[in-house]
CSV table of C-alpha atoms and ligand atoms in Angstrom, one decimal:
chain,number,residue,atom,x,y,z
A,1,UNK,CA,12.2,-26.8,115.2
A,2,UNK,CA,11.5,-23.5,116.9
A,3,UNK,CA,10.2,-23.6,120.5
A,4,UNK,CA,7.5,-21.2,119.9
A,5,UNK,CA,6.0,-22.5,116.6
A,6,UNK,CA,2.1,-23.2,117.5
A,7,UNK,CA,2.3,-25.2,114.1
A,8,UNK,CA,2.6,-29.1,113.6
A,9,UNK,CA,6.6,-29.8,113.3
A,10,UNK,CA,5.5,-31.7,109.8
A,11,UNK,CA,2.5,-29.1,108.4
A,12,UNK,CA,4.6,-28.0,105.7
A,13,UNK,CA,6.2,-31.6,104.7
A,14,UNK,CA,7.1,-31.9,100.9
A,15,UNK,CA,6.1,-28.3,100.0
A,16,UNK,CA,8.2,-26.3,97.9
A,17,UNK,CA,8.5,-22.6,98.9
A,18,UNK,CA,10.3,-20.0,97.1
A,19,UNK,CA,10.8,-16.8,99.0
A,20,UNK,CA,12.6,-13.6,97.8
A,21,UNK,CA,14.7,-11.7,100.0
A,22,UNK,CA,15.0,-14.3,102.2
A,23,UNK,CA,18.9,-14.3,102.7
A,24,UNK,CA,18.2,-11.2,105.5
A,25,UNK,CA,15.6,-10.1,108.3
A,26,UNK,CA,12.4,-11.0,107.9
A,27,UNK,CA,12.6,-12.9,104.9
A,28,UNK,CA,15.2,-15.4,106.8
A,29,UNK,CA,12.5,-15.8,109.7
A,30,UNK,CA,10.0,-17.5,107.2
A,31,UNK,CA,12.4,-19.5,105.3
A,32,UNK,CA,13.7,-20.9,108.6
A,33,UNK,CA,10.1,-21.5,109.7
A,34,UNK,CA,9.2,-23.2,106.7
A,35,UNK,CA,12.3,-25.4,106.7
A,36,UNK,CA,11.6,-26.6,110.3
A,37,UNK,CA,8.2,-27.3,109.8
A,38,UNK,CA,9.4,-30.1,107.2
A,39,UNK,CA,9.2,-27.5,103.5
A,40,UNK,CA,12.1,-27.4,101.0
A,41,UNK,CA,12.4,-23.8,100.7
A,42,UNK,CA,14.6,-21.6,98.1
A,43,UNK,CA,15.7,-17.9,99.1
A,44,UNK,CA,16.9,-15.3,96.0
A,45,UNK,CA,18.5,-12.3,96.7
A,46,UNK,CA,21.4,-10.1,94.9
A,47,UNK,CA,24.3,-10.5,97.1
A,48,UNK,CA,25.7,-13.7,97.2
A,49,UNK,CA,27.2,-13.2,100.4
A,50,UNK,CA,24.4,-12.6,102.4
A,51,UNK,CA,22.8,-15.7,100.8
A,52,UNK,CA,25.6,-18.1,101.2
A,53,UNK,CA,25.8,-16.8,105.3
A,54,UNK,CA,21.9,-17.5,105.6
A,55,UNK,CA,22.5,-20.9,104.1
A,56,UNK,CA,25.5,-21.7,106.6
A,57,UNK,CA,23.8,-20.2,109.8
A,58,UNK,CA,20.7,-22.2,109.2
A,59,UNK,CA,22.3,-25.1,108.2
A,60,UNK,CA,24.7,-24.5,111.7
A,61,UNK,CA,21.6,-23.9,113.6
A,62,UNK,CA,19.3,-26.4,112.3
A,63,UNK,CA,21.2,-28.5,110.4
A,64,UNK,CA,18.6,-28.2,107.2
A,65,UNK,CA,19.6,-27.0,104.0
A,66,UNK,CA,18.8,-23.9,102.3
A,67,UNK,CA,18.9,-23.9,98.5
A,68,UNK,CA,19.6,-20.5,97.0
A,69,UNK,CA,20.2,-18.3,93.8
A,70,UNK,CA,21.2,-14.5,93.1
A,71,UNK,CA,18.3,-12.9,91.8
A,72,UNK,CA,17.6,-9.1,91.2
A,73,UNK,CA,13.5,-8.5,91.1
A,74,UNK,CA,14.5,-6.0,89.2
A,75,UNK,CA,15.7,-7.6,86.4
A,76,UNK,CA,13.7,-10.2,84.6
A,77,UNK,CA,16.4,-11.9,83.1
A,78,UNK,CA,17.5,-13.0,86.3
A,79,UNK,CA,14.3,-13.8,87.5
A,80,UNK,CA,13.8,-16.3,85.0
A,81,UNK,CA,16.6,-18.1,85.4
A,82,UNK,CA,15.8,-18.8,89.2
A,83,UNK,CA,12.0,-20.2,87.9
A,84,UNK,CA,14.0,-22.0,85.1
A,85,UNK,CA,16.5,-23.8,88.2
A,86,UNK,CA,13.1,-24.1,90.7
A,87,UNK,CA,11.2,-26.0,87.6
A,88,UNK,CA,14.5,-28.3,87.1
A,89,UNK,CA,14.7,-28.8,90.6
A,90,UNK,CA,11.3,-28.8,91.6
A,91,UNK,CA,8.7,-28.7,88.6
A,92,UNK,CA,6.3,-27.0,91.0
A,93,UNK,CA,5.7,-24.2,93.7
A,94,UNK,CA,3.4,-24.4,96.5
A,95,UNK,CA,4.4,-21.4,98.0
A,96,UNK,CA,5.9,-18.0,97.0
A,97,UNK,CA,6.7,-15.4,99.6
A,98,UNK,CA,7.6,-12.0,97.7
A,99,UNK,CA,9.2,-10.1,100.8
A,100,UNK,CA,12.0,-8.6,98.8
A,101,UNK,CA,11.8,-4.7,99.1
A,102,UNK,CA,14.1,-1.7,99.6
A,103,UNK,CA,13.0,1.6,102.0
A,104,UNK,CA,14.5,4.7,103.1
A,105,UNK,CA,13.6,8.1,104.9
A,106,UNK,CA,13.0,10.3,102.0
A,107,UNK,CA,10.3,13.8,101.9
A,108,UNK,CA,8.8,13.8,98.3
A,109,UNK,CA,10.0,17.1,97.9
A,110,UNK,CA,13.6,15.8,98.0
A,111,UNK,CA,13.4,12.6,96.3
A,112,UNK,CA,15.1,12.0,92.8
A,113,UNK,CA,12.8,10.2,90.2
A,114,UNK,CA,15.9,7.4,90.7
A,115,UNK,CA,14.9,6.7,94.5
A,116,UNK,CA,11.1,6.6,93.8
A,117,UNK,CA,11.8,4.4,90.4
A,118,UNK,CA,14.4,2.1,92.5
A,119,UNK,CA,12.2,1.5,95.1
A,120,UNK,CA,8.7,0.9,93.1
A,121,UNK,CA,11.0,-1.2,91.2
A,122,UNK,CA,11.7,-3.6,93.3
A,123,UNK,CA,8.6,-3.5,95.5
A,124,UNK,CA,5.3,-3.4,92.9
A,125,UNK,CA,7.2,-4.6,89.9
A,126,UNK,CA,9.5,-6.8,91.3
A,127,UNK,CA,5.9,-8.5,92.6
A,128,UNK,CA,4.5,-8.3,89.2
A,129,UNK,CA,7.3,-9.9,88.0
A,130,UNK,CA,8.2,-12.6,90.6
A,131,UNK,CA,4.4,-13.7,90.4
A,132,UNK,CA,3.7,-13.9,86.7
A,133,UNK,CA,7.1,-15.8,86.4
A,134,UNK,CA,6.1,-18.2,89.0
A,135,UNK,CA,2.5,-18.8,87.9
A,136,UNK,CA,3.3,-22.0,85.7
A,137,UNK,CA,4.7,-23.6,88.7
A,138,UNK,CA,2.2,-22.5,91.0
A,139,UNK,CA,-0.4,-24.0,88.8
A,140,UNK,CA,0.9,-27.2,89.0
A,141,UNK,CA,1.1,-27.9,93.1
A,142,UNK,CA,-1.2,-31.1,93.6
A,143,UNK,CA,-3.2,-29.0,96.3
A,144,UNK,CA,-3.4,-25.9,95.5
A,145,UNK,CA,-1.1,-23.6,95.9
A,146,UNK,CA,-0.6,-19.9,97.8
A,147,UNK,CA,1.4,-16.9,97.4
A,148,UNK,CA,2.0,-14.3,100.5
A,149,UNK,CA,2.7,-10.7,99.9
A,150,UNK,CA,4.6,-8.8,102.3
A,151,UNK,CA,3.3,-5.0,102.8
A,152,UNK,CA,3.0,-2.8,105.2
A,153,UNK,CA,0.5,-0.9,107.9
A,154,UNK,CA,0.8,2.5,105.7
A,155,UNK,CA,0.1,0.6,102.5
A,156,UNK,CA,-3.7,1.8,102.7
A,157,UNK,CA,-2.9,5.1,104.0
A,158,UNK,CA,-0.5,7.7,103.9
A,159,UNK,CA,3.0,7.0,103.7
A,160,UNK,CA,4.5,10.1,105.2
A,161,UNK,CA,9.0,10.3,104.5
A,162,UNK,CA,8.3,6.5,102.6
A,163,UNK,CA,6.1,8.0,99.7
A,164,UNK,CA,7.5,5.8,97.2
A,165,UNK,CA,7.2,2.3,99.4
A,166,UNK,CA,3.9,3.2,100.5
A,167,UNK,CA,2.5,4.0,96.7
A,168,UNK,CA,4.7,0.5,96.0
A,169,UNK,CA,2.8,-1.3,98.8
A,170,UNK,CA,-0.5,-0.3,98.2
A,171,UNK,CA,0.2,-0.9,94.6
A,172,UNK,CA,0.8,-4.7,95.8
A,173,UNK,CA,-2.0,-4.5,97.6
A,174,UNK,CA,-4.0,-4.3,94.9
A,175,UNK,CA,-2.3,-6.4,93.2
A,176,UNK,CA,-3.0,-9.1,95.7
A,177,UNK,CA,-6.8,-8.9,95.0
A,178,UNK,CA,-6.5,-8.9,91.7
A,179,UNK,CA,-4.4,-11.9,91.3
A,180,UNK,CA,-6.7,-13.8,94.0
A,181,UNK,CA,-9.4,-13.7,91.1
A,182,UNK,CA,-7.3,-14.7,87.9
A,183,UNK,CA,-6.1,-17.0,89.7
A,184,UNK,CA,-8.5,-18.7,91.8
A,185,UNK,CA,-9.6,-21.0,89.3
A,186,UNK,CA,-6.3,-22.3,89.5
A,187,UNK,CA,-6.3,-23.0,93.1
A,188,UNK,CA,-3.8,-20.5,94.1
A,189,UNK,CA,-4.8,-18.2,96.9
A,190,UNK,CA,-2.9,-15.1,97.2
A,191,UNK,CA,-3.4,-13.0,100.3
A,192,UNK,CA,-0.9,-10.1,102.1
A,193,UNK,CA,0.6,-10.2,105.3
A,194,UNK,CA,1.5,-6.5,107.0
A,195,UNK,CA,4.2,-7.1,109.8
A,196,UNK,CA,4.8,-4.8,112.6
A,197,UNK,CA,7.7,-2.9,113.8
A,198,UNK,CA,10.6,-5.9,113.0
A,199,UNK,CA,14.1,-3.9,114.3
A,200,UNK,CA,15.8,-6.0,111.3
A,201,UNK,CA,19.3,-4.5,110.3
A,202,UNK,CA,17.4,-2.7,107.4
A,203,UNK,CA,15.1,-0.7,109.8
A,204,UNK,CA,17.9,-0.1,112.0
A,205,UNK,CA,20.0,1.1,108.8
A,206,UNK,CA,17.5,2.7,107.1
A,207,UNK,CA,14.7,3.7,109.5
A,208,UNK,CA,15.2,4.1,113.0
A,209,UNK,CA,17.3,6.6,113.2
A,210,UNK,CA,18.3,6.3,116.6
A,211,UNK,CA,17.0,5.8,120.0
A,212,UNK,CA,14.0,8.4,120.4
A,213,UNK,CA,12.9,7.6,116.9
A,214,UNK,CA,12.2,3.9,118.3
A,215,UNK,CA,10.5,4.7,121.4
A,216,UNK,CA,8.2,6.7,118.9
A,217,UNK,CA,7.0,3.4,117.1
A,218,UNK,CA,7.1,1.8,120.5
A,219,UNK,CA,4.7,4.2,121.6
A,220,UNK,CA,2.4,3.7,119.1
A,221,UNK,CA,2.1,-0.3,119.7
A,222,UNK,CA,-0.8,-0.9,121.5
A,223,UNK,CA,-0.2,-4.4,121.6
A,224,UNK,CA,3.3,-6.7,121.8
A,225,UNK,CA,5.8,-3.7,121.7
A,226,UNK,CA,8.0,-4.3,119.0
A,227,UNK,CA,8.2,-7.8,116.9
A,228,UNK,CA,10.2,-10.4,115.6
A,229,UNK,CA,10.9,-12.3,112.7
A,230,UNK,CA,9.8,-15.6,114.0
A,231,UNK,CA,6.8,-14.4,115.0
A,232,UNK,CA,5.8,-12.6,111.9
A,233,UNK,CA,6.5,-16.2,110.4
A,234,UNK,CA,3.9,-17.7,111.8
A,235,UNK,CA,1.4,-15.4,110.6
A,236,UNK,CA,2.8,-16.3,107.0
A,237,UNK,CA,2.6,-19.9,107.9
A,238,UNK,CA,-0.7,-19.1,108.9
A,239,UNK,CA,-1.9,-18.0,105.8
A,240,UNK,CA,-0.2,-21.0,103.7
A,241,UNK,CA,-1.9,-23.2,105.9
A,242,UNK,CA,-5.1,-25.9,105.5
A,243,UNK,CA,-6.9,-23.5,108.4
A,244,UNK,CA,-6.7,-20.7,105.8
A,245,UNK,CA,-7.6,-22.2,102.4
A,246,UNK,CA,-11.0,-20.0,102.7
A,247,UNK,CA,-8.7,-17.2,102.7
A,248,UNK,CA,-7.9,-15.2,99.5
A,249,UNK,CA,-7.3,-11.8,98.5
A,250,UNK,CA,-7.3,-10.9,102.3
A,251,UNK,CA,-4.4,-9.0,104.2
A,252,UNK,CA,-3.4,-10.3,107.8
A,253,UNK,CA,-2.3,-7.2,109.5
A,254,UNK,CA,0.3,-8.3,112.3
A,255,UNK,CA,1.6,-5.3,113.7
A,256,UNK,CA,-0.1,-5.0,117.5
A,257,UNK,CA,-3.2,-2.6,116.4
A,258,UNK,CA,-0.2,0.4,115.3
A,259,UNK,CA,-2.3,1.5,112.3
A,260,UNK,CA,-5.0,2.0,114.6
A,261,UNK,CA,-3.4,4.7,116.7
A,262,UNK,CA,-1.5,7.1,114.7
A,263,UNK,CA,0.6,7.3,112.1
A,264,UNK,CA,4.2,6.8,113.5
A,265,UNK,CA,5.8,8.0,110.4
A,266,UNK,CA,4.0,10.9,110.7
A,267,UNK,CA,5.2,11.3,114.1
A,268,UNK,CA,9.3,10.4,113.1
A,269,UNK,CA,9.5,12.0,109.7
A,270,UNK,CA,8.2,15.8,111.0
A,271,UNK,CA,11.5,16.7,112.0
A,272,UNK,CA,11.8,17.3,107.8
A,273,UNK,CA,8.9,19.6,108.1
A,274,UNK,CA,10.4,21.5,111.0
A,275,UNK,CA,13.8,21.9,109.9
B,1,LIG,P1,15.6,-6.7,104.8
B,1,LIG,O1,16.3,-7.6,105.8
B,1,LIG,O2,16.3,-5.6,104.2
B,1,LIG,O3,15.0,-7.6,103.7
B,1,LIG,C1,14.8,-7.2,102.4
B,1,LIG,C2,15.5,-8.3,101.5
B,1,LIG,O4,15.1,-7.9,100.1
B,1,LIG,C3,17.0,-8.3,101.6
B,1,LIG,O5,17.4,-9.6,101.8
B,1,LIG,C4,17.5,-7.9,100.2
B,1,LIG,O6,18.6,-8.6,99.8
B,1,LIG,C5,16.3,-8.2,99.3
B,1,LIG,N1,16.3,-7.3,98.1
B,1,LIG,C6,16.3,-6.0,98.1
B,1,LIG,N2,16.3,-5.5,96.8
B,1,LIG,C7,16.2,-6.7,96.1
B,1,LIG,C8,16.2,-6.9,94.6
B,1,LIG,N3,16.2,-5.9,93.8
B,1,LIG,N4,16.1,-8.2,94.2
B,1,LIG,C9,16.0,-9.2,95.1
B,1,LIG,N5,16.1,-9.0,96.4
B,1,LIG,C10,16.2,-7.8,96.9
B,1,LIG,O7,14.3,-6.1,105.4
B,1,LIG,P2,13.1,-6.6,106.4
B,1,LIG,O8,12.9,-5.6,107.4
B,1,LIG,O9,13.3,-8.0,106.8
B,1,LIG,O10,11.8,-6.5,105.5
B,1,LIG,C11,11.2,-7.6,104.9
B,1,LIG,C12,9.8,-7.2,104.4
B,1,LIG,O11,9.0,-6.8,105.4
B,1,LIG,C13,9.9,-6.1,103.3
B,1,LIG,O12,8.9,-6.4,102.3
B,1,LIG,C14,9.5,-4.9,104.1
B,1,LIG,O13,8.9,-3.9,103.3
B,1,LIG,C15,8.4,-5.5,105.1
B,1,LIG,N6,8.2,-4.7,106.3
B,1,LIG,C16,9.2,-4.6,107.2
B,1,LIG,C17,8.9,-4.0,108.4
B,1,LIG,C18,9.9,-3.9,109.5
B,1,LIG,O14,9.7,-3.3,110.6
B,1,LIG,N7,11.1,-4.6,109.4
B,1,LIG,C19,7.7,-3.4,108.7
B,1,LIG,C20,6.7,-3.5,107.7
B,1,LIG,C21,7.0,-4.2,106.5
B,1,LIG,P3,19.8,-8.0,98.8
B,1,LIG,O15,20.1,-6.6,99.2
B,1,LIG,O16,20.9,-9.0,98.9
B,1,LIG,O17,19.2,-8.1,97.4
């Protein structure tokens, strides 16, 4: 189990978590966690690649087994078929992570309807979708089950150069309150988790640009510089945890007091408005 986990080795024992994305980055980080704090945890993604490669690192790592599926949030046909495998293999859900997401550097002005659709797509709807699907599983975990949303710190704010993740985010942020209430009576808290600044290959690929563009987040850290994956895990184990079963329709924002400073993609994306 990970050295730095502040969580019991057997917290998550017998839970069944399903987490999108989670062949990659972030999404990798929590399955990992959960599976070495005792869960049996599914990961859906499109490329089977990157999904059979997290499944053989962890398994080299830490010798536990990852089940997985292709899956495109986009595309409900797809998504339905990996509920229809988790309810043969499973017949319940304690836990859904929907972390699965797309992002690029784009000015409104020069984004095509296709880049804000794609990404919405897959952020907001690909939410929607993952959730209701999951719901009849959800409902049946003996104690109660929980559902953590991954946004992000300009999700209740502007999202300067990421217009169409930021309307996507706050759209699941929203989305997270509102299902905390139809669902409650079910027992399923639902609650958002906002990482920090995570240099994941995505970022690296997508959003820092290069060197100078990090030190520009980095400067606007007040706390813990730049993250990690296994650290942003334990805030979701956090959340799915005993200690937070008062918790629902909340957002834990992880990122080292950024959003409090400045807007840092403000700050990287005004090169667009100076050129
Ligand atoms: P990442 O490694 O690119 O993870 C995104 C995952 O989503 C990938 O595994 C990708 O796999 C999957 N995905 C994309 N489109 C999909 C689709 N249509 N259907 C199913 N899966 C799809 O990025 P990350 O940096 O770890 O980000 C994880 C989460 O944290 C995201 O929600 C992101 O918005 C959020 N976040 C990240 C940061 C950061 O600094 N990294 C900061 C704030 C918030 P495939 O391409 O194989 O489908």
């Amino acid at each position: 189990m990970s050295e730095d986990s502040v969580f019991k080795e057997n917290l998550f024992k017998g839970k069944k978590v399903f987490i999108t994305g989670g062949a990659t980055g972030m999404g990798l980080g929590f399955a990992q966690a959960f599976l070495n704090h005792g869960a049996e945890v599914f990961i859906a993604s499109r490329k089977e690649d990157k999904l059979k490669q997290a499944a053989e690192e962890t398994e080299k790592k830490f010798g536990k087994k990852l089940i997985w599926k292709t899956m495109d949030v986009r595309d409900n046909e797809t998504v339905e078929e990996a509920i229809e495998f988790l309810n043969s293999e499973w017949g319940e859900l304690d836990i859904l992570v929907n972390n699965a997401a797309g992002n690029f550097v784009a000015p409104i002005a020069s984004m095509s309807e296709n880049a804000w659709r794609t990404v919405v797509d897959i952020v907001l709807d690909g939410t929607f979708r993952v959730s209701k699907a999951s719901y009849p599983l959800l409902r049946k975990a003996k104690n109660g089950a929980s559902i953590v949303n991954i946004i992000a710190n300009y999700a209740w704010n502007a999202a300067p150069f990421v217009g169409h993740s930021g309307a996507a985010k706050a759209g699941v942020l929203n989305l997270t309150r509102t299902l905390a209430l139809e669902w409650a009576n079910d027992n399923i808290r639902v609650n958002a988790m906002c990482p920090g600044v995570v240099l994941t290959e995505n970022v690296k690929q997508n959003l820092m640009l290069d060197e100078k563009t990090a030190k520009t987040f980095e400067d606007y850290i007040p706390i813990g510089g730049v993250t990690n994956p296994e650290k942003m895990a334990q805030q979701v184990l956090y959340l799915c945890s005993p200690a937070a079963d008062v918790i629902t329709g909340d957002m834990l924002i992880a990122d080292g007091g950024q959003w409090l400073v400045g807007n840092a993609f403000y700050q990287m994306g005004k090169k667009f408005l100076d050129e």
